[in-house]
Coordinates of C-alpha atoms in Angstrom, one line a residue:
M594 CA -23.9 3.3 12.5
G595 CA -23.3 0.4 14.8
L596 CA -23.0 -2.1 12.0
L597 CA -20.7 0.3 10.1
K598 CA -18.3 0.4 13.1
S599 CA -18.4 -3.4 13.5
L600 CA -17.6 -3.9 9.8
F601 CA -14.7 -1.5 10.1
I602 CA -13.3 -3.4 13.1
L603 CA -13.7 -6.7 11.3
I604 CA -11.8 -5.3 8.3
I605 CA -8.8 -4.3 10.5
F606 CA -8.6 -7.8 11.8
L607 CA -8.9 -9.2 8.3
F608 CA -5.9 -7.0 7.4
A609 CA -3.7 -9.4 9.4
F610 CA -4.4 -12.3 7.1
G611 CA -2.6 -10.6 4.3
E612 CA -2.1 -12.8 1.2
V613 CA -2.4 -16.0 3.2
I614 CA -6.0 -16.6 2.3
R615 CA -7.0 -15.8 -1.3
I616 CA -10.3 -16.6 -3.0
P617 CA -10.3 -17.3 -6.8
F618 CA -12.9 -15.3 -8.6
A619 CA -13.3 -14.5 -12.3
G620 CA -9.6 -14.9 -12.9
L621 CA -8.7 -12.8 -9.9
S622 CA -7.4 -13.6 -6.4
I623 CA -9.8 -11.9 -3.9
K624 CA -8.3 -11.4 -0.4
L625 CA -10.4 -11.4 2.8
I626 CA -9.8 -7.6 3.2
D627 CA -11.3 -7.1 -0.3
V628 CA -14.5 -8.9 0.8
G629 CA -14.6 -6.8 4.0
I630 CA -14.1 -3.5 2.1
A631 CA -16.8 -4.5 -0.4
A632 CA -19.3 -5.2 2.4
L633 CA -18.4 -2.0 4.1
T634 CA -18.8 0.1 1.0
V635 CA -22.1 -1.5 0.0
Y636 CA -23.5 -1.0 3.5
W637 CA -22.2 2.6 3.5
V638 CA -24.0 3.4 0.3
L639 CA -27.2 1.8 1.5
F640 CA -26.9 3.7 4.8
G641 CA -26.5 6.9 2.8
V642 CA -29.6 6.1 0.7
I643 CA -31.7 5.6 3.8
N644 CA -30.1 8.5 5.8
L645 CA -29.3 11.1 3.2
K646 CA -28.7 13.9 5.8
K647 CA -26.1 11.8 7.6
I648 CA -23.8 11.3 4.7
K649 CA -21.4 14.2 3.9
I650 CA -18.8 14.0 1.2
D651 CA -16.0 16.6 1.3
K652 CA -16.1 18.2 -2.1
K653 CA -12.5 19.4 -1.8
R654 CA -11.4 15.7 -1.7
G655 CA -14.3 14.2 -3.5
I656 CA -14.1 16.2 -6.8
P657 CA -10.4 15.4 -7.5
M658 CA -11.1 11.7 -6.7
L659 CA -14.1 11.8 -9.0
I660 CA -11.9 13.4 -11.8
F661 CA -9.4 10.5 -11.5
F662 CA -12.3 7.9 -11.5
A663 CA -13.7 9.5 -14.6
A664 CA -10.3 9.4 -16.4
A665 CA -9.8 5.7 -15.4
L666 CA -13.4 4.8 -16.5
L667 CA -12.9 6.6 -19.8
S668 CA -9.7 4.8 -20.5
L669 CA -11.5 1.5 -19.9
V670 CA -14.5 2.4 -22.1
L671 CA -12.2 3.5 -24.9
N672 CA -10.3 0.2 -24.8
A673 CA -13.4 -2.0 -24.5
R674 CA -13.1 -2.9 -28.2
F675 CA -9.9 -4.7 -27.5
L676 CA -11.4 -6.8 -24.6
N677 CA -13.9 -9.6 -24.5
I678 CA -16.7 -9.6 -22.0
N679 CA -14.8 -11.5 -19.3
E680 CA -11.7 -9.3 -19.7
L681 CA -13.7 -6.1 -19.5
F682 CA -15.4 -7.4 -16.4
V683 CA -12.1 -8.4 -14.7
S684 CA -10.6 -5.0 -15.6
S685 CA -13.6 -3.1 -14.2
L686 CA -13.2 -5.0 -10.9
Y687 CA -9.9 -3.3 -10.4
L688 CA -11.5 0.2 -10.7
T689 CA -14.4 -0.9 -8.5
R690 CA -11.9 -2.0 -5.9
W691 CA -10.0 1.3 -6.0
V692 CA -13.3 3.2 -5.5
A693 CA -14.2 1.0 -2.6
Y694 CA -10.9 1.5 -0.8
A695 CA -10.9 5.2 -1.5
S696 CA -14.4 5.5 0.1
I697 CA -12.7 5.0 3.5
I698 CA -11.8 8.7 3.7
F699 CA -15.5 9.5 3.6
I700 CA -16.6 6.8 6.0
I701 CA -14.1 7.5 8.9
P702 CA -15.2 11.2 9.4
M703 CA -18.7 9.8 10.2
F704 CA -17.3 8.2 13.3
D705 CA -17.2 10.0 16.6
N706 CA -13.8 10.8 18.2
S707 CA -14.0 8.0 20.7
F708 CA -14.3 5.4 18.0
K709 CA -11.5 7.0 16.0
K710 CA -9.3 6.5 19.1
I711 CA -10.4 2.8 19.1
I712 CA -9.3 2.6 15.4
I713 CA -5.9 4.0 16.3
K714 CA -5.5 1.4 19.1
L715 CA -6.5 -1.4 16.8
L716 CA -4.0 -0.3 14.2
I717 CA -1.3 -0.4 16.8
F718 CA -2.3 -3.9 17.8
I719 CA -2.7 -5.3 14.4
G720 CA 0.6 -3.8 13.2
I721 CA 2.7 -5.4 16.0
F722 CA 0.8 -8.6 15.4
I723 CA 1.9 -8.7 11.8
V724 CA 5.4 -7.8 12.8
V725 CA 5.5 -10.7 15.3
L726 CA 4.1 -13.1 12.7
G727 CA 6.9 -11.9 10.5
Y728 CA 9.6 -12.8 13.1
I729 CA 8.0 -16.2 13.5
Q730 CA 8.0 -16.7 9.7
Y731 CA 11.6 -15.6 9.5
L732 CA 12.7 -18.1 12.0
F733 CA 10.6 -21.1 11.0
Y734 CA 9.6 -20.5 7.4
P735 CA 12.5 -18.8 5.8
N736 CA 11.5 -19.2 2.1
L737 CA 8.5 -19.7 -0.2
R738 CA 10.0 -22.4 -2.3
N739 CA 7.0 -24.7 -1.7
L740 CA 4.6 -22.0 -3.1
Y741 CA 6.6 -21.3 -6.2
Y742 CA 4.1 -23.2 -8.3
L743 CA 1.4 -20.6 -7.2
G744 CA 3.5 -17.7 -8.6
W745 CA 5.3 -16.7 -5.5
D746 CA 9.1 -16.0 -5.5
E747 CA 11.4 -17.9 -3.2
H748 CA 12.5 -14.9 -1.0
L749 CA 15.1 -17.0 0.8
Y750 CA 16.2 -15.7 4.3
R751 CA 13.9 -12.7 4.1
L752 CA 11.1 -11.6 6.3
F753 CA 7.7 -11.3 4.4
S754 CA 5.1 -12.1 7.2
T755 CA 1.5 -12.6 5.9
F756 CA 2.1 -10.5 2.8
L757 CA 4.3 -13.3 1.2
D758 CA 6.5 -10.6 -0.3
P759 CA 9.3 -8.8 1.5
N760 CA 8.9 -5.7 -0.6
F761 CA 5.3 -5.1 0.3
A762 CA 5.9 -6.3 3.8
G763 CA 8.7 -3.8 4.1
A764 CA 6.6 -1.0 2.7
F765 CA 3.8 -1.7 5.3
F766 CA 6.4 -1.9 8.1
V767 CA 7.7 1.5 7.1
L768 CA 4.2 3.0 7.1
Y769 CA 3.5 1.4 10.5
F770 CA 6.9 2.7 11.8
L771 CA 6.0 6.3 10.9
F772 CA 2.5 5.8 12.4
V773 CA 4.0 4.5 15.7
L774 CA 6.7 7.2 15.6
N775 CA 4.0 9.8 15.5
I776 CA 2.3 8.3 18.5
L777 CA 5.6 8.1 20.4
I778 CA 6.3 11.9 19.8
D779 CA 2.8 12.7 21.0
S780 CA 3.1 10.5 24.1
L781 CA 6.5 12.1 25.0
K782 CA 5.0 15.5 24.8
K783 CA 2.3 14.3 27.3
Q784 CA 5.1 12.8 29.5
A785 CA 3.3 9.4 29.4
R786 CA 6.5 7.5 30.3
F787 CA 5.3 3.9 30.5
F788 CA 3.2 4.2 27.4
S789 CA 6.1 5.9 25.6
F790 CA 8.4 3.0 26.7
S791 CA 6.0 0.4 25.3
I792 CA 5.6 2.3 22.0
G793 CA 9.4 2.7 21.8
L794 CA 9.8 -1.1 22.0
I795 CA 7.2 -1.6 19.2
L796 CA 9.1 1.0 17.2
L797 CA 12.4 -0.9 17.7
F798 CA 11.0 -4.3 16.7
T799 CA 9.3 -2.8 13.7
L800 CA 12.6 -1.2 12.6
I801 CA 14.5 -4.5 12.9
A802 CA 11.7 -6.2 10.9
I803 CA 12.1 -3.6 8.1
F804 CA 15.8 -4.4 7.8
L805 CA 15.1 -8.2 7.8
T806 CA 13.0 -7.9 4.7
Y807 CA 16.3 -6.9 2.9
S808 CA 14.1 -4.8 0.6
R809 CA 16.0 -1.9 -0.9
S810 CA 12.8 -0.1 -1.8
A811 CA 11.6 -0.4 1.8
L812 CA 15.0 0.9 3.1
L813 CA 14.9 3.9 0.8
M814 CA 11.3 4.4 1.8
L815 CA 12.3 4.3 5.5
I816 CA 15.1 6.8 5.0
T817 CA 12.9 9.2 3.0
G818 CA 9.8 8.9 5.2
S819 CA 11.8 9.2 8.5
F820 CA 13.8 12.2 7.2
V821 CA 10.6 14.0 6.0
F822 CA 8.7 13.3 9.2
L823 CA 11.6 14.4 11.5
F824 CA 12.3 17.4 9.4
L825 CA 8.7 18.5 9.5
N826 CA 8.9 18.1 13.3
T827 CA 11.9 20.5 13.3
K828 CA 14.3 17.7 14.3
K829 CA 16.6 18.5 11.3
T830 CA 19.9 17.3 12.9
F831 CA 18.4 14.1 14.0
A832 CA 16.8 13.6 10.6
I833 CA 20.3 13.7 8.9
L834 CA 21.8 11.4 11.6
I835 CA 19.0 8.8 11.2
V836 CA 19.9 8.5 7.5
V837 CA 23.5 7.7 8.3
V838 CA 22.5 5.2 11.0
F839 CA 20.0 3.4 8.8
L840 CA 22.5 3.0 6.0
S841 CA 25.2 1.8 8.4
V842 CA 22.9 -0.9 9.9
T843 CA 22.7 -2.8 6.6
V844 CA 26.2 -4.2 7.0
L845 CA 25.3 -5.6 10.5
L846 CA 22.3 -7.7 9.4
P847 CA 22.5 -11.5 9.5
K848 CA 23.2 -13.0 6.1
A849 CA 23.6 -9.4 4.6
Y850 CA 25.2 -9.6 1.1
K851 CA 25.6 -13.4 1.5
T852 CA 22.8 -14.6 -0.8
E853 CA 21.2 -13.0 -3.9
G854 CA 18.0 -12.2 -2.0
T855 CA 19.8 -10.6 1.0
N856 CA 22.4 -8.7 -1.1
F857 CA 21.5 -5.0 -1.3
F858 CA 23.5 -4.8 -4.5
R859 CA 21.7 -7.7 -6.2
I860 CA 21.6 -7.5 -9.9
A861 CA 18.9 -10.0 -11.0
S862 CA 15.9 -8.1 -9.4
S863 CA 17.3 -4.8 -10.7
Q864 CA 17.4 -6.2 -14.2
A865 CA 13.9 -7.6 -13.8
R866 CA 12.6 -4.1 -12.8
L867 CA 14.3 -2.5 -15.8
D868 CA 12.7 -5.1 -18.1
S869 CA 9.3 -4.4 -16.5
A870 CA 9.8 -0.7 -17.0
K871 CA 10.7 -1.1 -20.7
Q872 CA 7.5 -3.2 -21.2
A873 CA 5.4 -0.5 -19.5
I874 CA 6.9 2.2 -21.7
E875 CA 6.1 0.2 -24.8
I876 CA 2.5 -0.4 -23.7
F877 CA 2.2 3.4 -22.8
K878 CA 3.2 4.2 -26.5
E879 CA 0.0 2.3 -27.6
D880 CA -2.2 5.2 -26.4
P881 CA -0.2 7.9 -24.5
L882 CA -3.3 10.1 -24.0
F883 CA -5.8 7.6 -22.4
G884 CA -3.8 4.4 -21.9
V885 CA -4.8 0.8 -22.4
G886 CA -7.6 0.8 -19.8
F887 CA -7.6 0.7 -16.0
N888 CA -6.7 -2.1 -15.3
A889 CA -6.4 -4.0 -18.6
Y890 CA -2.6 -4.1 -18.3
R891 CA -2.2 -7.9 -18.5
Y892 CA -4.3 -8.0 -21.7
A893 CA -2.2 -5.3 -23.2
K894 CA 1.0 -7.2 -22.3
D895 CA -0.4 -10.2 -24.1
R896 CA -1.1 -8.1 -27.2
H897 CA 2.5 -6.9 -27.2
G898 CA 3.8 -10.5 -26.7
F899 CA 5.2 -9.8 -23.2
T900 CA 3.4 -12.7 -21.5
F901 CA 4.2 -16.4 -21.2
G902 CA 2.9 -19.4 -19.4
D903 CA -0.3 -19.0 -17.4
W904 CA -0.3 -15.2 -17.8
E905 CA -4.0 -14.8 -17.0
E906 CA -3.4 -16.1 -13.5
S907 CA 0.1 -14.7 -12.9
H908 CA 0.5 -12.0 -10.2
A909 CA 3.2 -10.2 -12.1
D910 CA 1.3 -9.8 -15.3
A911 CA -1.5 -7.7 -13.7
G912 CA 0.8 -4.7 -13.4
T913 CA 4.3 -3.3 -13.6
D914 CA 6.8 -2.6 -10.8
N915 CA 6.6 1.2 -11.1
S916 CA 3.3 2.6 -10.0
F917 CA 3.7 5.8 -12.1
L918 CA 4.5 3.8 -15.3
F919 CA 1.5 1.6 -14.4
L920 CA -0.6 4.8 -14.4
L921 CA 0.8 6.1 -17.6
A922 CA 0.3 2.7 -19.3
T923 CA -3.3 2.1 -18.1
V924 CA -4.8 5.6 -17.9
G925 CA -2.4 7.6 -20.0
I926 CA -1.2 11.2 -19.5
T927 CA -4.8 12.2 -18.8
G928 CA -5.3 9.8 -15.9
F929 CA -1.7 10.3 -14.7
I930 CA -2.2 14.1 -14.3
A931 CA -5.6 13.5 -12.7
Y932 CA -4.1 11.1 -10.1
L933 CA -1.3 13.5 -9.2
Y934 CA -3.8 16.3 -9.0
M935 CA -5.9 14.3 -6.6
W936 CA -3.0 13.7 -4.2
F937 CA -1.9 17.3 -4.5
K938 CA -5.3 18.5 -3.4
I939 CA -5.4 15.9 -0.5
L940 CA -2.0 17.0 0.8
K941 CA -2.8 20.7 0.3
I942 CA -5.9 20.3 2.4
N943 CA -4.0 18.3 5.1
I944 CA -0.8 20.3 5.0
R945 CA -0.5 20.3 8.8
S946 CA -0.6 16.5 9.1
K947 CA 3.1 15.7 9.3
L948 CA 2.4 11.9 9.5
L949 CA 0.2 12.0 6.4
I950 CA 2.7 14.0 4.4
A951 CA 5.7 11.8 5.4
S952 CA 3.7 8.6 4.7
V953 CA 2.6 9.7 1.2
V954 CA 6.1 10.9 0.3
A955 CA 7.4 7.5 1.5
I956 CA 5.0 5.4 -0.4
F957 CA 5.5 7.6 -3.6
V958 CA 9.2 6.8 -3.3
D959 CA 8.5 3.1 -2.8
S960 CA 6.2 3.1 -5.7
L961 CA 9.1 3.8 -8.0
F962 CA 10.2 0.2 -7.5
V963 CA 7.1 -1.8 -6.6
N964 CA 3.4 -1.1 -7.5
S965 CA 2.6 0.0 -3.9
L966 CA 0.2 2.7 -4.8
F967 CA -2.4 0.1 -5.9
Y968 CA -1.6 -2.7 -3.5
S969 CA -4.7 -3.4 -1.4
F970 CA -3.2 -3.4 2.0
L971 CA -1.1 -0.2 1.5
M972 CA -4.1 1.5 -0.1
F973 CA -6.2 0.6 3.0
W974 CA -3.5 2.0 5.3
I975 CA -3.0 5.3 3.4
W976 CA -6.7 6.0 3.1
I977 CA -7.2 5.3 6.8
L978 CA -4.5 7.9 7.5
V979 CA -6.3 10.4 5.3
G980 CA -9.5 9.7 7.1
L981 CA -8.1 9.8 10.6
Y982 CA -5.5 12.6 10.3
G983 CA -7.0 14.7 7.5
E984 CA -8.8 17.9 8.1

């Protein structure tokens, strides 16, 4: 158990590296957190083989997750005829990664309460660390023009921290904001004034960081998540007020509406998302019931003539901007229903966890615009919340 805890702590620190360090492998870009999660899962499985009585998997969560896994695996098997060996291997790695990250909700319950409190403290620390790195990046490294050749967009005058993408950075900051807000409310109830003041400062700096990403999806995610969280905490009037305040702040931001990237009414990215959605719908039509295989999306795009340039290495060609269209295209209606059923069961079991409900609603809203449901760092954070705050 000691090694399992140590690996978990290491992964939380690897989280801070984000997309900065990527390891090329079989046509994929493996992140440090992926390596850590893989090591954690392998050790957990070995630990379970050796100590069968110490491993308990909650069937209420496990069965719905197994159903989605089976649907995703079936979609890949049925589409194997369209893929060569390397393509099938690469596609299967995505499913393997999803299983590894999802395993977190079975690993965390094995830890004692004192270690769970350590995890929460580490999450607070690593979150503010990423926020601070974001401010440093915003001031001294305001765009990614020099990394354009590696497939990254410019993101001029936007905060993107170690994620190298303001939309995903904004999504993480919102989840972190809700996490810290939950801690603040608990500390206020306990009348821990100094701690509450410190947490309040972290909350403020995180909120400003969200706005500096100039991400519309993150802003909508923030409004939705905050409203749901405060509403569930019976602060209905404040929930409505916060929506008005957040919308008003957008006009006060530095460089707001002055460049294409910082303009909340920008058209280019909206058109790109619409084009991405149209492609996903066309790919979905190929096999509406089972999809083109999880995740063989880039190869389906190539079959439909939607790729260009170095498409096998491109970040964008691995998926589409909308997570739900991504699901429909890759696992079809069968896998789509299985995935929604999985989250329905998880939320039903954890109906009393206001933080978890608000976070899941928020990321579902965000996933309408970016593929956040299957982004490594956001998956990690959400599965940790399920493990820590689930029942």
